[in-house]
PDB file of C-alpha atoms in Angstrom:
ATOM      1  CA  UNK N   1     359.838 132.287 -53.327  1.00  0.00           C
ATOM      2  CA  UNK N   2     357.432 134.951 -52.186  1.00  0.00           C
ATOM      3  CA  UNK N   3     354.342 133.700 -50.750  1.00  0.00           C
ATOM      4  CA  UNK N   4     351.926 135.846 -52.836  1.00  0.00           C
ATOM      5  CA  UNK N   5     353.291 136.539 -56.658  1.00  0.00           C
ATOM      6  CA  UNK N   6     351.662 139.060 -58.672  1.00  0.00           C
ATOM      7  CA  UNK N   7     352.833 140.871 -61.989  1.00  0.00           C
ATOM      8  CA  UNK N   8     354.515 143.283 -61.256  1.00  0.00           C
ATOM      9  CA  UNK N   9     352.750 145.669 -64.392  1.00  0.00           C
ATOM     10  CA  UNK N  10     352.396 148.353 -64.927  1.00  0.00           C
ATOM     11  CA  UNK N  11     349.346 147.673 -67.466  1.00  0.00           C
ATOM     12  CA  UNK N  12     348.544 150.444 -69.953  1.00  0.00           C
ATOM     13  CA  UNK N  13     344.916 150.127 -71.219  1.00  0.00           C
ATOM     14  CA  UNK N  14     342.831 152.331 -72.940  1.00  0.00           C
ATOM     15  CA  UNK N  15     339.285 153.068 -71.715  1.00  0.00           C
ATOM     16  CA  UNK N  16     336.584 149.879 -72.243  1.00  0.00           C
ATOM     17  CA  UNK N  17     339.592 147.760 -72.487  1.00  0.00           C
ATOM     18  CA  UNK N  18     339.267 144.445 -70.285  1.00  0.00           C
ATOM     19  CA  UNK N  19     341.971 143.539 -67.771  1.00  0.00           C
ATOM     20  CA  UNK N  20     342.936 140.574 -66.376  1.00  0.00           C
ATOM     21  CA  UNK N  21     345.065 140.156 -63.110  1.00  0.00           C
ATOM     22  CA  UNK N  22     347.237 136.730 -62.147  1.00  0.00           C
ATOM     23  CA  UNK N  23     348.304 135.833 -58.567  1.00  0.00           C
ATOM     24  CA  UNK N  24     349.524 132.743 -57.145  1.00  0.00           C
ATOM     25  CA  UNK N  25     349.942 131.981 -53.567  1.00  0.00           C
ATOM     26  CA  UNK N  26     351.950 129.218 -52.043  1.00  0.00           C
ATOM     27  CA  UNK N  27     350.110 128.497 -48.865  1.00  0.00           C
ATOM     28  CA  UNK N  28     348.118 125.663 -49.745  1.00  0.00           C
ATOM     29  CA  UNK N  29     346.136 125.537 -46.219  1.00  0.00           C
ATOM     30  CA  UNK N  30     345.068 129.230 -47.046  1.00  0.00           C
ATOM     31  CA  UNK N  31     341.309 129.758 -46.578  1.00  0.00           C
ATOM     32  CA  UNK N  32     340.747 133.827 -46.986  1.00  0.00           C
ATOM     33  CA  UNK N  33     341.159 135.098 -50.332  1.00  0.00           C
ATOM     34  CA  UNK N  34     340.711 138.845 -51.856  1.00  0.00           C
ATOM     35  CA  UNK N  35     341.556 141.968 -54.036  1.00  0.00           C
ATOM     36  CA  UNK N  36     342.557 144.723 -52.722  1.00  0.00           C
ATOM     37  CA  UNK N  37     342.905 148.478 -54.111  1.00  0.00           C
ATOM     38  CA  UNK N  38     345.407 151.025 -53.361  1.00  0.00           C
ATOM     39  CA  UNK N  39     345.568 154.390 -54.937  1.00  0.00           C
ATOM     40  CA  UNK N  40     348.774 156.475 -54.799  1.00  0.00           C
ATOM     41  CA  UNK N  41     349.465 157.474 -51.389  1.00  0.00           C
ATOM     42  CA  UNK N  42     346.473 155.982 -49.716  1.00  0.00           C
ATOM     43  CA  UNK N  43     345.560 152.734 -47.743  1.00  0.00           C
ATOM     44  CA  UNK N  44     344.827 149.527 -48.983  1.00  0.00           C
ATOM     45  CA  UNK N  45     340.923 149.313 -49.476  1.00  0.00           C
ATOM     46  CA  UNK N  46     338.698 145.676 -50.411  1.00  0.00           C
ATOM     47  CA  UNK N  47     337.715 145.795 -53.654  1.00  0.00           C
ATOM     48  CA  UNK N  48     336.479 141.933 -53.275  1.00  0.00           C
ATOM     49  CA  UNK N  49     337.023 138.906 -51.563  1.00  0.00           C
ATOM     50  CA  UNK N  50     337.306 136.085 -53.444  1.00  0.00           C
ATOM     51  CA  UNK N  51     334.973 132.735 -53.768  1.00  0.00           C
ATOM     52  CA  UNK N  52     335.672 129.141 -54.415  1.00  0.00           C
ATOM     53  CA  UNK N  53     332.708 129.251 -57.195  1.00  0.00           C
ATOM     54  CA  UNK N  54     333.543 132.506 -58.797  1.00  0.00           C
ATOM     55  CA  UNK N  55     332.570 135.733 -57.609  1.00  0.00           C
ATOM     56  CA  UNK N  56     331.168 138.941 -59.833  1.00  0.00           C
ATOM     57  CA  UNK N  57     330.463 142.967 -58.797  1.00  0.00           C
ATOM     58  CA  UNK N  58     329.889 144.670 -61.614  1.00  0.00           C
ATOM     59  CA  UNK N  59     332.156 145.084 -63.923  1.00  0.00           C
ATOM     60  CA  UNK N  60     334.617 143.033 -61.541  1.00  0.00           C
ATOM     61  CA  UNK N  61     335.374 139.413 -61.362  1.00  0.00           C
ATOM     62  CA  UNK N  62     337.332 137.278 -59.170  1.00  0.00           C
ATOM     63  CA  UNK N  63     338.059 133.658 -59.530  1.00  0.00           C
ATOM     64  CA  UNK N  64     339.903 131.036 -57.457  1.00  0.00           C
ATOM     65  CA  UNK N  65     341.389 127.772 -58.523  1.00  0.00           C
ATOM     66  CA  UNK N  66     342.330 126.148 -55.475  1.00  0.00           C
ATOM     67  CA  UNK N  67     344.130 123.134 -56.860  1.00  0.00           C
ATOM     68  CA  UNK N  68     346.333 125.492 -59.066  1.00  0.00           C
ATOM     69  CA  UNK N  69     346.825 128.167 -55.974  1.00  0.00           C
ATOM     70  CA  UNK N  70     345.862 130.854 -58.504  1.00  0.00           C
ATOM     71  CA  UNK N  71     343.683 133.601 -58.246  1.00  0.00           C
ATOM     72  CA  UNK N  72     342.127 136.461 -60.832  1.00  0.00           C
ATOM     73  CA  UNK N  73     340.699 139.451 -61.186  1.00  0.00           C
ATOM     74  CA  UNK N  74     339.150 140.660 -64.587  1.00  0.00           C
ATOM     75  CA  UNK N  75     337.597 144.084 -65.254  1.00  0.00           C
ATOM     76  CA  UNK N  76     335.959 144.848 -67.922  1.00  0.00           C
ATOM     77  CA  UNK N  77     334.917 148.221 -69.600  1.00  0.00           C
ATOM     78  CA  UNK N  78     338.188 149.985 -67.522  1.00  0.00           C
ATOM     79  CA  UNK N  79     337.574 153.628 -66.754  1.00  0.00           C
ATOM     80  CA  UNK N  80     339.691 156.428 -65.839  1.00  0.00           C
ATOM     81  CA  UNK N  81     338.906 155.781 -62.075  1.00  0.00           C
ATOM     82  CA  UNK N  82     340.160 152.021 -62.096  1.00  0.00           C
ATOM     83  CA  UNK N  83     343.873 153.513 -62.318  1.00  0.00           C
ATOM     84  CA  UNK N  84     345.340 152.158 -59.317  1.00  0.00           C
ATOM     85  CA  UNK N  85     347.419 149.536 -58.015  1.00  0.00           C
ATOM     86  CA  UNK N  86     345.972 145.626 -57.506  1.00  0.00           C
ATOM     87  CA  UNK N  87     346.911 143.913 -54.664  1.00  0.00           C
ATOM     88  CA  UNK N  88     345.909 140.031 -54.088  1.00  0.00           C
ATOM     89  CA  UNK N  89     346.262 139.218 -50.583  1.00  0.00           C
ATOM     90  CA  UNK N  90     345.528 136.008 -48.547  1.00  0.00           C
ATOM     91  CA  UNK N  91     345.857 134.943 -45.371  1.00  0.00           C
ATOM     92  CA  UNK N  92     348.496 133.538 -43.764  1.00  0.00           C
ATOM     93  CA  UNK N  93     349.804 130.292 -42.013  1.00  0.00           C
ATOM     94  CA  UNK N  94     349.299 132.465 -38.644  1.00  0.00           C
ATOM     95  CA  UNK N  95     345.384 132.425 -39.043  1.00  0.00           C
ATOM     96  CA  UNK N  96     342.163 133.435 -41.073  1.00  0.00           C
ATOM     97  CA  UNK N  97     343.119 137.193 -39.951  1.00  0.00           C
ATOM     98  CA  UNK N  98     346.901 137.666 -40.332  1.00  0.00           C
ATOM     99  CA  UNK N  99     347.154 138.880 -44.102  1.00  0.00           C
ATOM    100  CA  UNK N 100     350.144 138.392 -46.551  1.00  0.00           C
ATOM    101  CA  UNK N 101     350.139 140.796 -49.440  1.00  0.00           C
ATOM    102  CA  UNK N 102     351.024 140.368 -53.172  1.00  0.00           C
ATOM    103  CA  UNK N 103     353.601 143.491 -53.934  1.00  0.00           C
ATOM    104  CA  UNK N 104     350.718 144.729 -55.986  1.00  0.00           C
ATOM    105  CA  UNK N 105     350.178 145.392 -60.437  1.00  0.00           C
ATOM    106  CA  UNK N 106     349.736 148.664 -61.387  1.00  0.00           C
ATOM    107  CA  UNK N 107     346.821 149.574 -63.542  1.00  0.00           C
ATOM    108  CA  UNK N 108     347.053 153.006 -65.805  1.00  0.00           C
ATOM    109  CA  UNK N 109     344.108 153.051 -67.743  1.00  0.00           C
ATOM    110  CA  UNK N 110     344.130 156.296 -70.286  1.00  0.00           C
ATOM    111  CA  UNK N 111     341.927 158.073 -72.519  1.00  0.00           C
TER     112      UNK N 111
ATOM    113  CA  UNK J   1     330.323 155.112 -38.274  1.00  0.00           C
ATOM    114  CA  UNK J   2     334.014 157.029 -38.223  1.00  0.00           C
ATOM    115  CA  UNK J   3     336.719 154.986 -39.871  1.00  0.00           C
ATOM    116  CA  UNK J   4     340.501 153.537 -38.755  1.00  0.00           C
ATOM    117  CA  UNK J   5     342.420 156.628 -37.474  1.00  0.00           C
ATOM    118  CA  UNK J   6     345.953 156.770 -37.199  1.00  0.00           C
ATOM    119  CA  UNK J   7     348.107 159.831 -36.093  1.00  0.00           C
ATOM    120  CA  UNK J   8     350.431 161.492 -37.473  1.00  0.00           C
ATOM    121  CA  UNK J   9     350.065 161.144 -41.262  1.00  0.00           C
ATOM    122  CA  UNK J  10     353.674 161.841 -41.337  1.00  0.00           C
ATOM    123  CA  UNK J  11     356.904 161.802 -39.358  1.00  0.00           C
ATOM    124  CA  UNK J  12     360.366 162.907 -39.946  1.00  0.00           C
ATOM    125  CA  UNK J  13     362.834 161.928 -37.485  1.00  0.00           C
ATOM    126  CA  UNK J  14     366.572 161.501 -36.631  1.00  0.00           C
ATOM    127  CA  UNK J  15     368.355 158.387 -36.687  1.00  0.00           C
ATOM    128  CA  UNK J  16     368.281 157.218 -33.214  1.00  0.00           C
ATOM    129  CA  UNK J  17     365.434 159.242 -31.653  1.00  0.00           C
ATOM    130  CA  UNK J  18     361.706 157.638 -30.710  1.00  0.00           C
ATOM    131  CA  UNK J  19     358.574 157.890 -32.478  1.00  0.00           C
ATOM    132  CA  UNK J  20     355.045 156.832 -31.350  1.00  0.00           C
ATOM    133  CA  UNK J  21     352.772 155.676 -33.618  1.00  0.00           C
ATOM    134  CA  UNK J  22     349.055 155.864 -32.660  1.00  0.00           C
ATOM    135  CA  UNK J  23     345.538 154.207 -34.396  1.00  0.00           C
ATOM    136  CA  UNK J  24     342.320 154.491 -33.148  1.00  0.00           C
ATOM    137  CA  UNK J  25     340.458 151.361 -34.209  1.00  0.00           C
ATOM    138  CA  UNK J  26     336.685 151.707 -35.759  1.00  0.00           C
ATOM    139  CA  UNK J  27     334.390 151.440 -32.329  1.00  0.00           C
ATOM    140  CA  UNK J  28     333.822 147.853 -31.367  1.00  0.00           C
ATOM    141  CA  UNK J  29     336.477 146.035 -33.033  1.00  0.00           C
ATOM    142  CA  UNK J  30     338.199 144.047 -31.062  1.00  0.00           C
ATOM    143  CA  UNK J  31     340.847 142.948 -33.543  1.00  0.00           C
ATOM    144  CA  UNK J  32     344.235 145.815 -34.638  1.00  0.00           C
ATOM    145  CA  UNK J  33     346.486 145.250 -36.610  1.00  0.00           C
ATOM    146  CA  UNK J  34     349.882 147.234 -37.410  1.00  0.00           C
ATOM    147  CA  UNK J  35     351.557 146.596 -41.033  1.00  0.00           C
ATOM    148  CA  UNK J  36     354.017 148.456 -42.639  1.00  0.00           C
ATOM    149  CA  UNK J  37     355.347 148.941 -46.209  1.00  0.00           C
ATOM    150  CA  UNK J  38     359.086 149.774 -46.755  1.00  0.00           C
ATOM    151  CA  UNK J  39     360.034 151.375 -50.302  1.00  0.00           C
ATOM    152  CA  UNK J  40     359.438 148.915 -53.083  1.00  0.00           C
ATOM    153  CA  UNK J  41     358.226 146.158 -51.370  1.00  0.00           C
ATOM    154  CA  UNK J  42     354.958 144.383 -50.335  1.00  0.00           C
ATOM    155  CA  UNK J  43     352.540 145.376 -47.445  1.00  0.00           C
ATOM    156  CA  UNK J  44     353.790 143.480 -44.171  1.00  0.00           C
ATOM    157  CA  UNK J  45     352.006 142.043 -41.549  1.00  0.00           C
ATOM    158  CA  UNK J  46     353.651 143.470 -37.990  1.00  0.00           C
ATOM    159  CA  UNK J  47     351.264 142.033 -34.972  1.00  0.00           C
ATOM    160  CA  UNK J  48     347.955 141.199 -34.334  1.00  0.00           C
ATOM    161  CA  UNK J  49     345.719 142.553 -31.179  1.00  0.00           C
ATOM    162  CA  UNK J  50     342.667 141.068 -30.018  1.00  0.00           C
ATOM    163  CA  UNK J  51     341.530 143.349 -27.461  1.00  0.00           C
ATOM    164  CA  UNK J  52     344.020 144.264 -25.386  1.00  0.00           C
ATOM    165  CA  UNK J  53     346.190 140.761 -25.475  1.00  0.00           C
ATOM    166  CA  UNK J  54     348.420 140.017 -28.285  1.00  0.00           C
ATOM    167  CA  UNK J  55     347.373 137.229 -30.711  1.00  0.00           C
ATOM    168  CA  UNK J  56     350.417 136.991 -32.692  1.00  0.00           C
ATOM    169  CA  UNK J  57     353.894 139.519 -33.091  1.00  0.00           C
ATOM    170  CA  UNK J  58     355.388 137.530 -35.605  1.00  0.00           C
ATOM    171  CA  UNK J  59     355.949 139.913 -38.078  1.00  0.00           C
ATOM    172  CA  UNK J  60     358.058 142.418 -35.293  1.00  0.00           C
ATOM    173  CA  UNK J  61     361.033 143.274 -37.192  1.00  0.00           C
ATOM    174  CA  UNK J  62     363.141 143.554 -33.646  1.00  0.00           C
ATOM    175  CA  UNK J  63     362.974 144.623 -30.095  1.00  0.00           C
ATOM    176  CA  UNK J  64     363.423 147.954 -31.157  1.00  0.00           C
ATOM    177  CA  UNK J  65     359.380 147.700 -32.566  1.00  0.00           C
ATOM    178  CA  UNK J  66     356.836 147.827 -28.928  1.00  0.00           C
ATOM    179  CA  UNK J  67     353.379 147.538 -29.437  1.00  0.00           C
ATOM    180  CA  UNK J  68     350.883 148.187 -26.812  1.00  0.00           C
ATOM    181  CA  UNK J  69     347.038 148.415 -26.862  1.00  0.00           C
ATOM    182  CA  UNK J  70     346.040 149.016 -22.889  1.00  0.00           C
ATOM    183  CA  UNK J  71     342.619 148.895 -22.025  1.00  0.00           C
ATOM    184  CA  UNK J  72     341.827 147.111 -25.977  1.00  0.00           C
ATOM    185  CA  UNK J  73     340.856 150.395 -27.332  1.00  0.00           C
ATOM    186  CA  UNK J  74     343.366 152.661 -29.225  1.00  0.00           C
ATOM    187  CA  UNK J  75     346.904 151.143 -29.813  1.00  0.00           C
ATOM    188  CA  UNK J  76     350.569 152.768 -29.995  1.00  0.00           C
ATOM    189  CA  UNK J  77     353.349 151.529 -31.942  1.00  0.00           C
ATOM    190  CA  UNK J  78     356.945 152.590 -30.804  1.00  0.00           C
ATOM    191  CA  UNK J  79     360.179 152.709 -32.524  1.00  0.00           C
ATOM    192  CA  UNK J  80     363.038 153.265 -30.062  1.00  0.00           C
ATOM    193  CA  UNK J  81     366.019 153.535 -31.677  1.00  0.00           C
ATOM    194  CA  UNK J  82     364.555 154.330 -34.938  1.00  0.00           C
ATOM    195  CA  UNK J  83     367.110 153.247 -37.679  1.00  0.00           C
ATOM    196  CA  UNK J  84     367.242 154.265 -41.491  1.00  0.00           C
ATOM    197  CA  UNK J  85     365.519 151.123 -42.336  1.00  0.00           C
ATOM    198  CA  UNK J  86     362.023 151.791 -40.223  1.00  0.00           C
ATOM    199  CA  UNK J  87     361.513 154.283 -43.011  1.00  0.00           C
ATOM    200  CA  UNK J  88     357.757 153.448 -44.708  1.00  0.00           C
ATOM    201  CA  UNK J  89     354.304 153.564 -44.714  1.00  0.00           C
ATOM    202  CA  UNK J  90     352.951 152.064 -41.241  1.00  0.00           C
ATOM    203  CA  UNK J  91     349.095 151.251 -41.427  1.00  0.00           C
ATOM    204  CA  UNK J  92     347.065 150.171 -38.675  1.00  0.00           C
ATOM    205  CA  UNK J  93     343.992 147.951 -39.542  1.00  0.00           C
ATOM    206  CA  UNK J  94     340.760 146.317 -37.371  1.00  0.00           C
ATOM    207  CA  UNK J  95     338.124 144.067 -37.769  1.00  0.00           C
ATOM    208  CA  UNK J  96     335.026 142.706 -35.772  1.00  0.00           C
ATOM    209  CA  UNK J  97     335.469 139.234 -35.581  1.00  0.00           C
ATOM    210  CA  UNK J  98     338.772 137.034 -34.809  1.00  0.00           C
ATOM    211  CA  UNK J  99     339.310 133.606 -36.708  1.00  0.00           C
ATOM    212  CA  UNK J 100     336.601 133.930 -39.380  1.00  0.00           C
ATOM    213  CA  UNK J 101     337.168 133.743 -42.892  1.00  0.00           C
ATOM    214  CA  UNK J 102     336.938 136.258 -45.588  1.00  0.00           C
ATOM    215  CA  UNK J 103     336.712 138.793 -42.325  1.00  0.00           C
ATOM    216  CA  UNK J 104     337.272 142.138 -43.851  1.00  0.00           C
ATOM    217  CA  UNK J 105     339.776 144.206 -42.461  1.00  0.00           C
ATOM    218  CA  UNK J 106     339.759 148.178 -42.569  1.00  0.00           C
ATOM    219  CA  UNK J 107     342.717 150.398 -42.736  1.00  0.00           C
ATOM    220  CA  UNK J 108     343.785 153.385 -41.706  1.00  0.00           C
ATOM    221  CA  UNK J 109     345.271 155.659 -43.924  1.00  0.00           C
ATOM    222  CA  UNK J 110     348.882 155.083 -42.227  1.00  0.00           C
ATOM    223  CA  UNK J 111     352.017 156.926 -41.067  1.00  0.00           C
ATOM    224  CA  UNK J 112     354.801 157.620 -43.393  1.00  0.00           C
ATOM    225  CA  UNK J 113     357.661 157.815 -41.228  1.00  0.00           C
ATOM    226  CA  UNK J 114     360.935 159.239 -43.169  1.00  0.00           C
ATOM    227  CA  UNK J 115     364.232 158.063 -40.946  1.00  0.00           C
ATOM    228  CA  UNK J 116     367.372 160.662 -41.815  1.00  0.00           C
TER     229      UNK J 116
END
């Protein structure tokens, strides 16, 4: 079992559509929690980190259910710019700064 | 404040020669980190730096993989034999702080090294 599961995608949305993101992890003792972006061909960049009580940035939220080992990511009102890939990431049994990564859901959100 | 550099963007290379893979760290962080990402699967975590000691190799795939990070500023990653499979993306990340959680990490834009 991989220690970060994500769908795989890809999701095809139209504009204003909201998305929702699943990820389970299967360290239980893991403390750091996020979402990360990657466009095509670039680096992995923080979109969020993610909060016990629920976290929001705009159009972007992230929630945590620890008992479950889940995490989310909605977005709502998708534009043409969210088109990337989602990856949920957490840390590792190695320490708060050792990172294991989710293999990512694409996003293609379309006119 | 300049980012996470890594050099080069790209390498093509022979089965069984060396590359050297170099990142420049953002100014001040004491904590690199190498990962790579073979073709069609998830971002790995390679070894962990803090300064110039390392915290954890773990994720080395073999002894073909040397790290080194003299004097805690830039680091180099070498592959000596390289081997078909080294072929992927190879980022280099740092951060400020060292066992803190939620610390963000910032990555270069990595090396895509093509093994023939």
């Amino acid at each position: 079992r991989k220690e970060v599961e994500q769908d795989p995608g890809p999701f095809n949305v139209p504009e204003g559509a909201t998305v929702a993101f699943n990820c389970t992890y299967s360290n239980s003792a893991s403390q750091s929690f996020f979402w990360y972006r990657q466009d095509c061909r670039k680096e992995p960049k923080l979109l969020m980190s993610v909060y016990s009580s629920g976290n929001e940035d705009g159009r972007f939220t992230a929630q945590l259910n620890r008992a479950s080992q889940y995490i989310s990511l909605l977005i709502r009102d998708s534009k043409l710019s969210d088109s990337a890939t989602y990856l949920c990431v957490v840390n590792g049994a190695g320490g708060y700064n050792k990172l294991i990564f989710g293999a990512g859901t694409r996003l293609a959100v379309h006119p | 404040e300049a980012g996470v550099t890594q050099f080069p963007s790209h390498s093509v290379i022979e089965k069984g020669q060396t590359v050297t893979l170099r990142c420049d760290p953002i100014s001040g962080h004491d904590n690199l980190y190498w990962y790579r990402r073979v073709m069609g699967k998830e971002i790995k975590f390679l070894l962990h730096f803090v300064k110039e000691s390392k915290q954890d190799e773990s994720g080395m795939p073999n002894n073909r993989f040397l790290a080194e990070r003299t004097g805690g500023t830039y680091s180099t990653l070498k592959v000596q034999p390289a081997e078909l499979e080294d072929s992927g993306v190879y980022f280099c990340a740092s951060s400020r702080y060292t066992g803190v959680v939620n610390e963000k990490l910032f990555f270069g834009s990595g090396t895509q090294l093509s093994v023939l």
